[in-house]
Tab-separated table of N, CA and C in Angstrom:
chain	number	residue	atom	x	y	z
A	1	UNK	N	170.748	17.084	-73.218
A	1	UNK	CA	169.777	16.851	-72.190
A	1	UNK	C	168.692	15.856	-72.604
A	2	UNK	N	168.838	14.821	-73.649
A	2	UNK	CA	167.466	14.502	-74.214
A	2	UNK	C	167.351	13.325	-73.367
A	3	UNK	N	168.306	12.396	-72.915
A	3	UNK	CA	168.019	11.405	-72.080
A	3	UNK	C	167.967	11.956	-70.546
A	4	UNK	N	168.148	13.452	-69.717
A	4	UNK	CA	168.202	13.333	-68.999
A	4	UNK	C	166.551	13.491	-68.603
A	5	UNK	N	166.559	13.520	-66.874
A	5	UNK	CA	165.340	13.747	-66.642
A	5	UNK	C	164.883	15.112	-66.063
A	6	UNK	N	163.838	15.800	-67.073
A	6	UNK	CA	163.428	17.268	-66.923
A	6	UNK	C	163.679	17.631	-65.153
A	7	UNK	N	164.058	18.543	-64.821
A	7	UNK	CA	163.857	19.280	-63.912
A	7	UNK	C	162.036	19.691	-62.594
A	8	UNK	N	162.476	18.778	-61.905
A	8	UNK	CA	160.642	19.446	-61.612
A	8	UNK	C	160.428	20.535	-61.677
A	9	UNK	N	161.177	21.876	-61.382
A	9	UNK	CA	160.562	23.222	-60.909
A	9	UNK	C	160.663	23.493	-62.470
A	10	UNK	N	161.255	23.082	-63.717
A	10	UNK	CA	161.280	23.669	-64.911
A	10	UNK	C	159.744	23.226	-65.399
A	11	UNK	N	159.497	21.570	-65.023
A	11	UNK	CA	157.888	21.163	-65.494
A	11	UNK	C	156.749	21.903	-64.650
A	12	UNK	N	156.870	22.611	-63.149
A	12	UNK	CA	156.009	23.484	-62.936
A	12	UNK	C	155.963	24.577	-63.735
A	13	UNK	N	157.139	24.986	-64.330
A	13	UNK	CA	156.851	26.753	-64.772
A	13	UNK	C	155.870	26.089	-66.194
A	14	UNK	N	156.476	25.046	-67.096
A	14	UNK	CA	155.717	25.204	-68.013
A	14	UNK	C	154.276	24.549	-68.003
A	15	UNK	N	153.650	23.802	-66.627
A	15	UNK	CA	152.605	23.741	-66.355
A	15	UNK	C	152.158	24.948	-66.069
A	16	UNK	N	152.696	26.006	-65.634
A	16	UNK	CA	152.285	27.560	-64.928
A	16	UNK	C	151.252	27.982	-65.991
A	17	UNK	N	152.809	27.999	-67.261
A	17	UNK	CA	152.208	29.318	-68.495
A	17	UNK	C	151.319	28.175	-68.903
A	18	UNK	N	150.828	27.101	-69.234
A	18	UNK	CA	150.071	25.368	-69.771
A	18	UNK	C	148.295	26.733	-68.846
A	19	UNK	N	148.465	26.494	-67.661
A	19	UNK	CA	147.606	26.854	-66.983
A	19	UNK	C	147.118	28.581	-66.747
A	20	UNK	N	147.775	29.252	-67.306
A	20	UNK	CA	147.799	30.807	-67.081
A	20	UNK	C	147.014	30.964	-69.017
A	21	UNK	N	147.868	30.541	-69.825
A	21	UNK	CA	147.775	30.279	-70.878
A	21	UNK	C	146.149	30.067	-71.349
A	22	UNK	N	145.577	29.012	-70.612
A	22	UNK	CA	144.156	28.201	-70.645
A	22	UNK	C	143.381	29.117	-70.183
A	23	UNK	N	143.639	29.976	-69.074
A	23	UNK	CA	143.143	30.425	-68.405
A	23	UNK	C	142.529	31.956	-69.117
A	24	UNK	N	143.377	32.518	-69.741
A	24	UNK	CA	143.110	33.357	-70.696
A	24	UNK	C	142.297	33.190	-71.920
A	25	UNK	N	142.679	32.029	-72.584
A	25	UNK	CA	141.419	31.698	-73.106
A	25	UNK	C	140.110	31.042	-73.060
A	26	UNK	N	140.222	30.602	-72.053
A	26	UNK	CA	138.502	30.375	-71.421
A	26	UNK	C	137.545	31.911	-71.305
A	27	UNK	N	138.493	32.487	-70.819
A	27	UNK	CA	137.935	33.937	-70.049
A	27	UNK	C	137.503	34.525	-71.831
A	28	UNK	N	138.216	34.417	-72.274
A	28	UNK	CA	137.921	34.939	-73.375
A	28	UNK	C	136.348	34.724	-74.092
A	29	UNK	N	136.776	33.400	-74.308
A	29	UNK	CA	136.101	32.413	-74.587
A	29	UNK	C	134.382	32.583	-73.930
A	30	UNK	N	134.149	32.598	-72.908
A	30	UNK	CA	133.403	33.021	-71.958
A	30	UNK	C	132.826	34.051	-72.363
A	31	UNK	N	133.218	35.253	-72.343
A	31	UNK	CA	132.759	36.454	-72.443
A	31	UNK	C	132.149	36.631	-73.532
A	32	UNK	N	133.000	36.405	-74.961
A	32	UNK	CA	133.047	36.317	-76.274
A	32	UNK	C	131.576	35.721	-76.691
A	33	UNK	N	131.630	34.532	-76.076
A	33	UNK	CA	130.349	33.368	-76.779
A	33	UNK	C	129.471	33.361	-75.615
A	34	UNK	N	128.865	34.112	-74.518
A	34	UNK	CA	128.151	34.272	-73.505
A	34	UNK	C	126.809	34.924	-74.473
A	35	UNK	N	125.789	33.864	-73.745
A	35	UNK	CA	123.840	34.345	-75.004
A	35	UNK	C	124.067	35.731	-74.794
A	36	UNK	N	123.507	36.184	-75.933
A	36	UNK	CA	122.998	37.767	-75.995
A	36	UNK	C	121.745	37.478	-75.745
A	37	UNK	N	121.076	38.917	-74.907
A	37	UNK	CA	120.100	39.137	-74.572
A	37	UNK	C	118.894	38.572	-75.131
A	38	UNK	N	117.913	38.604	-75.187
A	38	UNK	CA	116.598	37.705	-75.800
A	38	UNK	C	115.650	38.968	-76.309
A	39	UNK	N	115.228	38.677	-77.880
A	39	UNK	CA	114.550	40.009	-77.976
A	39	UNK	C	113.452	40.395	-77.470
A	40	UNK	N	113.315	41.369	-77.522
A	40	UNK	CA	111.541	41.518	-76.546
A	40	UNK	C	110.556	40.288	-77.697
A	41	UNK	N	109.398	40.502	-76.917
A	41	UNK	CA	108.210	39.494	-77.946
A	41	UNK	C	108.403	39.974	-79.603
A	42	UNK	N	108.308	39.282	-80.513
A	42	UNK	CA	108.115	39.786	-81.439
A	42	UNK	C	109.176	40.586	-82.406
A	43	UNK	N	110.298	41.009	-81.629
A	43	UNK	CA	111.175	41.483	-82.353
A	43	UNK	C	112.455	40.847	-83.129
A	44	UNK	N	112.915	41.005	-84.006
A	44	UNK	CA	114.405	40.912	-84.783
A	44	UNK	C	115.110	40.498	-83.963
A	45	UNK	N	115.712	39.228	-83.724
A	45	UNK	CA	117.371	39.328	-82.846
A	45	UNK	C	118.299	40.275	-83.875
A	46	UNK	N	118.722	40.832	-83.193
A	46	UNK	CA	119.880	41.608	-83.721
A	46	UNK	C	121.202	41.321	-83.675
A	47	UNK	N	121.850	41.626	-84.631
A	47	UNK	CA	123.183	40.782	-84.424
A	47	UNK	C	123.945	41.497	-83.237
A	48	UNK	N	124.371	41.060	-82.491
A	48	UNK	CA	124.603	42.081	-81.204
A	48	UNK	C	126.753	41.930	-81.377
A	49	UNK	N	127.200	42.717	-81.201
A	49	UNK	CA	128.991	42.957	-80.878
A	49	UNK	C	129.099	43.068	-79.398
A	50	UNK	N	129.490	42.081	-79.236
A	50	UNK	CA	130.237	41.758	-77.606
A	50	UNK	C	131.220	43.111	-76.996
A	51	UNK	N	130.656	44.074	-75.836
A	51	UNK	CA	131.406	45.300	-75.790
A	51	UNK	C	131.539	44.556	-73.966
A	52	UNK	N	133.493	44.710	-73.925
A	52	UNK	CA	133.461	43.808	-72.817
A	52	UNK	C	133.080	45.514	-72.004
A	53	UNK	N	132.584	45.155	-70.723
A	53	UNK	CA	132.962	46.032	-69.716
A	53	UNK	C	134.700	46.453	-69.119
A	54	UNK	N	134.395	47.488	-68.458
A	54	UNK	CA	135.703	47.820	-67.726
A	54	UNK	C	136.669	46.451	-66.907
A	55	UNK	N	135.637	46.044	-66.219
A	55	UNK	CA	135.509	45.358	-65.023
A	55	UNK	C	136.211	43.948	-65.837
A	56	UNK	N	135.373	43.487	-66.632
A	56	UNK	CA	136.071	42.460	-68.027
A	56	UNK	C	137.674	42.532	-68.490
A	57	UNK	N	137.701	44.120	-68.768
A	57	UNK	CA	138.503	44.391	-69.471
A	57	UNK	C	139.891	44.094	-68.647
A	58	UNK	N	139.368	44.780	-67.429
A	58	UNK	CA	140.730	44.506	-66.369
A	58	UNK	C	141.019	43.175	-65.767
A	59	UNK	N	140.248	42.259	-65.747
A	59	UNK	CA	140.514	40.979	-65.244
A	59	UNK	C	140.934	40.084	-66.310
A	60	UNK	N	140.840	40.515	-67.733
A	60	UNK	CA	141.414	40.042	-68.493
A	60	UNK	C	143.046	40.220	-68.755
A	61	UNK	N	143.566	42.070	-68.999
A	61	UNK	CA	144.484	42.212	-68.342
A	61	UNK	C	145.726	41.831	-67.487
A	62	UNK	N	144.559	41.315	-66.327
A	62	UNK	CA	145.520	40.505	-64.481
A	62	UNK	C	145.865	38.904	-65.011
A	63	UNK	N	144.855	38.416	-66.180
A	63	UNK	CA	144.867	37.090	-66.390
A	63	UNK	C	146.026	37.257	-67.589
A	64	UNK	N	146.499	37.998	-68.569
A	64	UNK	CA	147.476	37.976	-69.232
A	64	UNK	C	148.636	38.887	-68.646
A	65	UNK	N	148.557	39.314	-67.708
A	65	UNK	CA	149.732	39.509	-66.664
A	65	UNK	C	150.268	38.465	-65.775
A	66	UNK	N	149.573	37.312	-65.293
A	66	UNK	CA	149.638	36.309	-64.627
A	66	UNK	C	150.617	35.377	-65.851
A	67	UNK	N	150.051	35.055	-67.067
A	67	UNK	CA	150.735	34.473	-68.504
A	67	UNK	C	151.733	34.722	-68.146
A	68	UNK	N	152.270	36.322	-68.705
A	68	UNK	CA	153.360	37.104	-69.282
A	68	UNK	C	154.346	36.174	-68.047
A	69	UNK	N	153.951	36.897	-66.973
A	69	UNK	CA	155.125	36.175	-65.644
A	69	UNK	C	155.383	35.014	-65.529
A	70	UNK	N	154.561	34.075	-66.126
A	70	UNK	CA	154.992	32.137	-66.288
A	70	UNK	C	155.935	31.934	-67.400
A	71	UNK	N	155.394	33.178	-68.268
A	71	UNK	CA	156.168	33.129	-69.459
A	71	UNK	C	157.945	33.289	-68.967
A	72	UNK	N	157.568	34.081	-68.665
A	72	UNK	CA	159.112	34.778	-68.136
A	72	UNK	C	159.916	33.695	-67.308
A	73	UNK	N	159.249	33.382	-66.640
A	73	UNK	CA	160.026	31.798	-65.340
A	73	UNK	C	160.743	30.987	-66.083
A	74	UNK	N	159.549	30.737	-67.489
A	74	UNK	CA	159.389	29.646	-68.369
A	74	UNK	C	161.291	30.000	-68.464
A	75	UNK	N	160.796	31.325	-69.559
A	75	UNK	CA	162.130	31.354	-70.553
A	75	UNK	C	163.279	31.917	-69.972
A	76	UNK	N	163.627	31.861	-68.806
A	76	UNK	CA	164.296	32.317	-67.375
A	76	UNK	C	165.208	31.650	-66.999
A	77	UNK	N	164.652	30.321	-66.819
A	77	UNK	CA	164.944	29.210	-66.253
A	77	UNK	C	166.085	28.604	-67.069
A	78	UNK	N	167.063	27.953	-66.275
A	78	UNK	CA	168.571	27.789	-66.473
A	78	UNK	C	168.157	26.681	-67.785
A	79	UNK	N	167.763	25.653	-67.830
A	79	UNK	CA	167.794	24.562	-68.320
A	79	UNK	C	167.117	25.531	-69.791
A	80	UNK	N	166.536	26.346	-70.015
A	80	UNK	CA	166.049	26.871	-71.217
A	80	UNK	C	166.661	27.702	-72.115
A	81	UNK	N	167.504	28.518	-71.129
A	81	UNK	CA	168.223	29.297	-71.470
A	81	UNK	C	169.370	28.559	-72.185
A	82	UNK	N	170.174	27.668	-71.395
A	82	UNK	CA	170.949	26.531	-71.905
A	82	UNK	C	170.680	26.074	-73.373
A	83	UNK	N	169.221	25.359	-73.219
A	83	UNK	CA	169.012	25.091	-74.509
A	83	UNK	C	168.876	25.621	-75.586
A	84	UNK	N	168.151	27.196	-75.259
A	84	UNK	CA	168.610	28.083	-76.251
A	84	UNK	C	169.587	28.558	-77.311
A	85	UNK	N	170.653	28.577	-76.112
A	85	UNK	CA	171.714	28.931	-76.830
A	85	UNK	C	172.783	27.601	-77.150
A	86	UNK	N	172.094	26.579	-77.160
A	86	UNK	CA	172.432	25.156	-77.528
A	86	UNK	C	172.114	24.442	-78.882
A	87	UNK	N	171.082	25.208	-78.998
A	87	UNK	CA	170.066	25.118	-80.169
A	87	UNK	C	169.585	23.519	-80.387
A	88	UNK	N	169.031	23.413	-79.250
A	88	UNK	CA	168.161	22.493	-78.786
A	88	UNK	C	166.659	22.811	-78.688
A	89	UNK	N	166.209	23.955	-78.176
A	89	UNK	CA	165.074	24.585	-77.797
A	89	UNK	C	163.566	23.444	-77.835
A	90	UNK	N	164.038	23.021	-79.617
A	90	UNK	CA	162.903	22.440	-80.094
A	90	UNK	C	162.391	21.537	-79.491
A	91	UNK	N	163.468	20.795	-79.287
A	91	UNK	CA	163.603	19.163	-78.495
A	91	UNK	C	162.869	19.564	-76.777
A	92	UNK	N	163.646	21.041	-76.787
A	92	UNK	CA	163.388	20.658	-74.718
A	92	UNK	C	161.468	20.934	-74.685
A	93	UNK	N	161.178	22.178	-75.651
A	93	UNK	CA	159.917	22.684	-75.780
A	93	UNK	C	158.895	21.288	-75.998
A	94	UNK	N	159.130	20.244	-76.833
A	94	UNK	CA	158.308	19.066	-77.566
A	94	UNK	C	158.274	18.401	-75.906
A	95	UNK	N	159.021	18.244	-75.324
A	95	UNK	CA	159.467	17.362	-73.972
A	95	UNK	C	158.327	17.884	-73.252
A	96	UNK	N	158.500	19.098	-73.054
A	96	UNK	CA	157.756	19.595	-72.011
A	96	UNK	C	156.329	19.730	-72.278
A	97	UNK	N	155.744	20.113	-73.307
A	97	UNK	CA	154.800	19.868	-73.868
A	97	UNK	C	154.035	18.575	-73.398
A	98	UNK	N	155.045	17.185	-73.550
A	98	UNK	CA	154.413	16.115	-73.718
A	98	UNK	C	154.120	15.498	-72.025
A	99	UNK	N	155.315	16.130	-71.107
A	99	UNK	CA	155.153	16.133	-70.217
A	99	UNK	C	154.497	16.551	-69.559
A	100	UNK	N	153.662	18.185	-69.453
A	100	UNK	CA	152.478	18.389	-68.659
A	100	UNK	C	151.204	18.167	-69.863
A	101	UNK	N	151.116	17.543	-70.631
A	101	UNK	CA	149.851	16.877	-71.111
A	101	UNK	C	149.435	17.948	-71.715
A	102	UNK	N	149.585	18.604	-72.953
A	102	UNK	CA	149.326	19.924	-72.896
A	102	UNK	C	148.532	19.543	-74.609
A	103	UNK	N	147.530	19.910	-74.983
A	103	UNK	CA	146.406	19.355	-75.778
A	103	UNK	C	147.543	19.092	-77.129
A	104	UNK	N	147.240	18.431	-77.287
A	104	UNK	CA	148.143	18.085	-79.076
A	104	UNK	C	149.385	17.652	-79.104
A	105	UNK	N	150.012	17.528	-77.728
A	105	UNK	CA	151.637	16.984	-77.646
A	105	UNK	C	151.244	15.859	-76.858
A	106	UNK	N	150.369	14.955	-76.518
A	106	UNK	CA	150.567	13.939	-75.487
A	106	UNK	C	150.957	12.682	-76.717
């Protein structure tokens, strides 16, 4: 498959997990490195531990449930499976990579 030309619905799935993927770690990201509180006048900042909420906890969750399922399309999908068991993988994975612009493969 190396000269042929990728599949569009195969370059959406791996734009999917590209974008589901990101998406999880922003959120993370976000929460994680969001200012801690400001001390009253006069006091110690304290080193404070990031305790996500419920509410956090579960939308983080829906956002690596959203992943998992791109994931799945991803490695689902005829042309992958193919390559899999072709033992190509490397080649189709580098392709696709470079194709939805995905940080460090362009």
């Amino acid at each position: 498959m190396p000269t042929d030309e990728l599949p569009a619905d195969l370059i959406a799935c791996q734009a999917a997990f590209q974008d589901a993927h990101a998406a999880v770690a922003a959120y993370v990201d976000a929460i994680d490195n969001a200012p801690a509180d400001e001390p009253a006048d006069g006091a110690d900042p304290a080193p404070h531990r990031r305790v996500w909420s419920q509410e956090q906890a579960q939308e983080l969750e829906r956002l690596r449930a959203v992943r998992m399922t791109a994931l799945r399309a991803l490695w689902r999908h005829p042309v992958v499976v193919e390559s899999m068991a072709g033992g190509s993988w490397m080649s189709l994975h580098t392709r696709l990579k470079k194709e939805v612009g995905a940080p460090g493969w362009s």
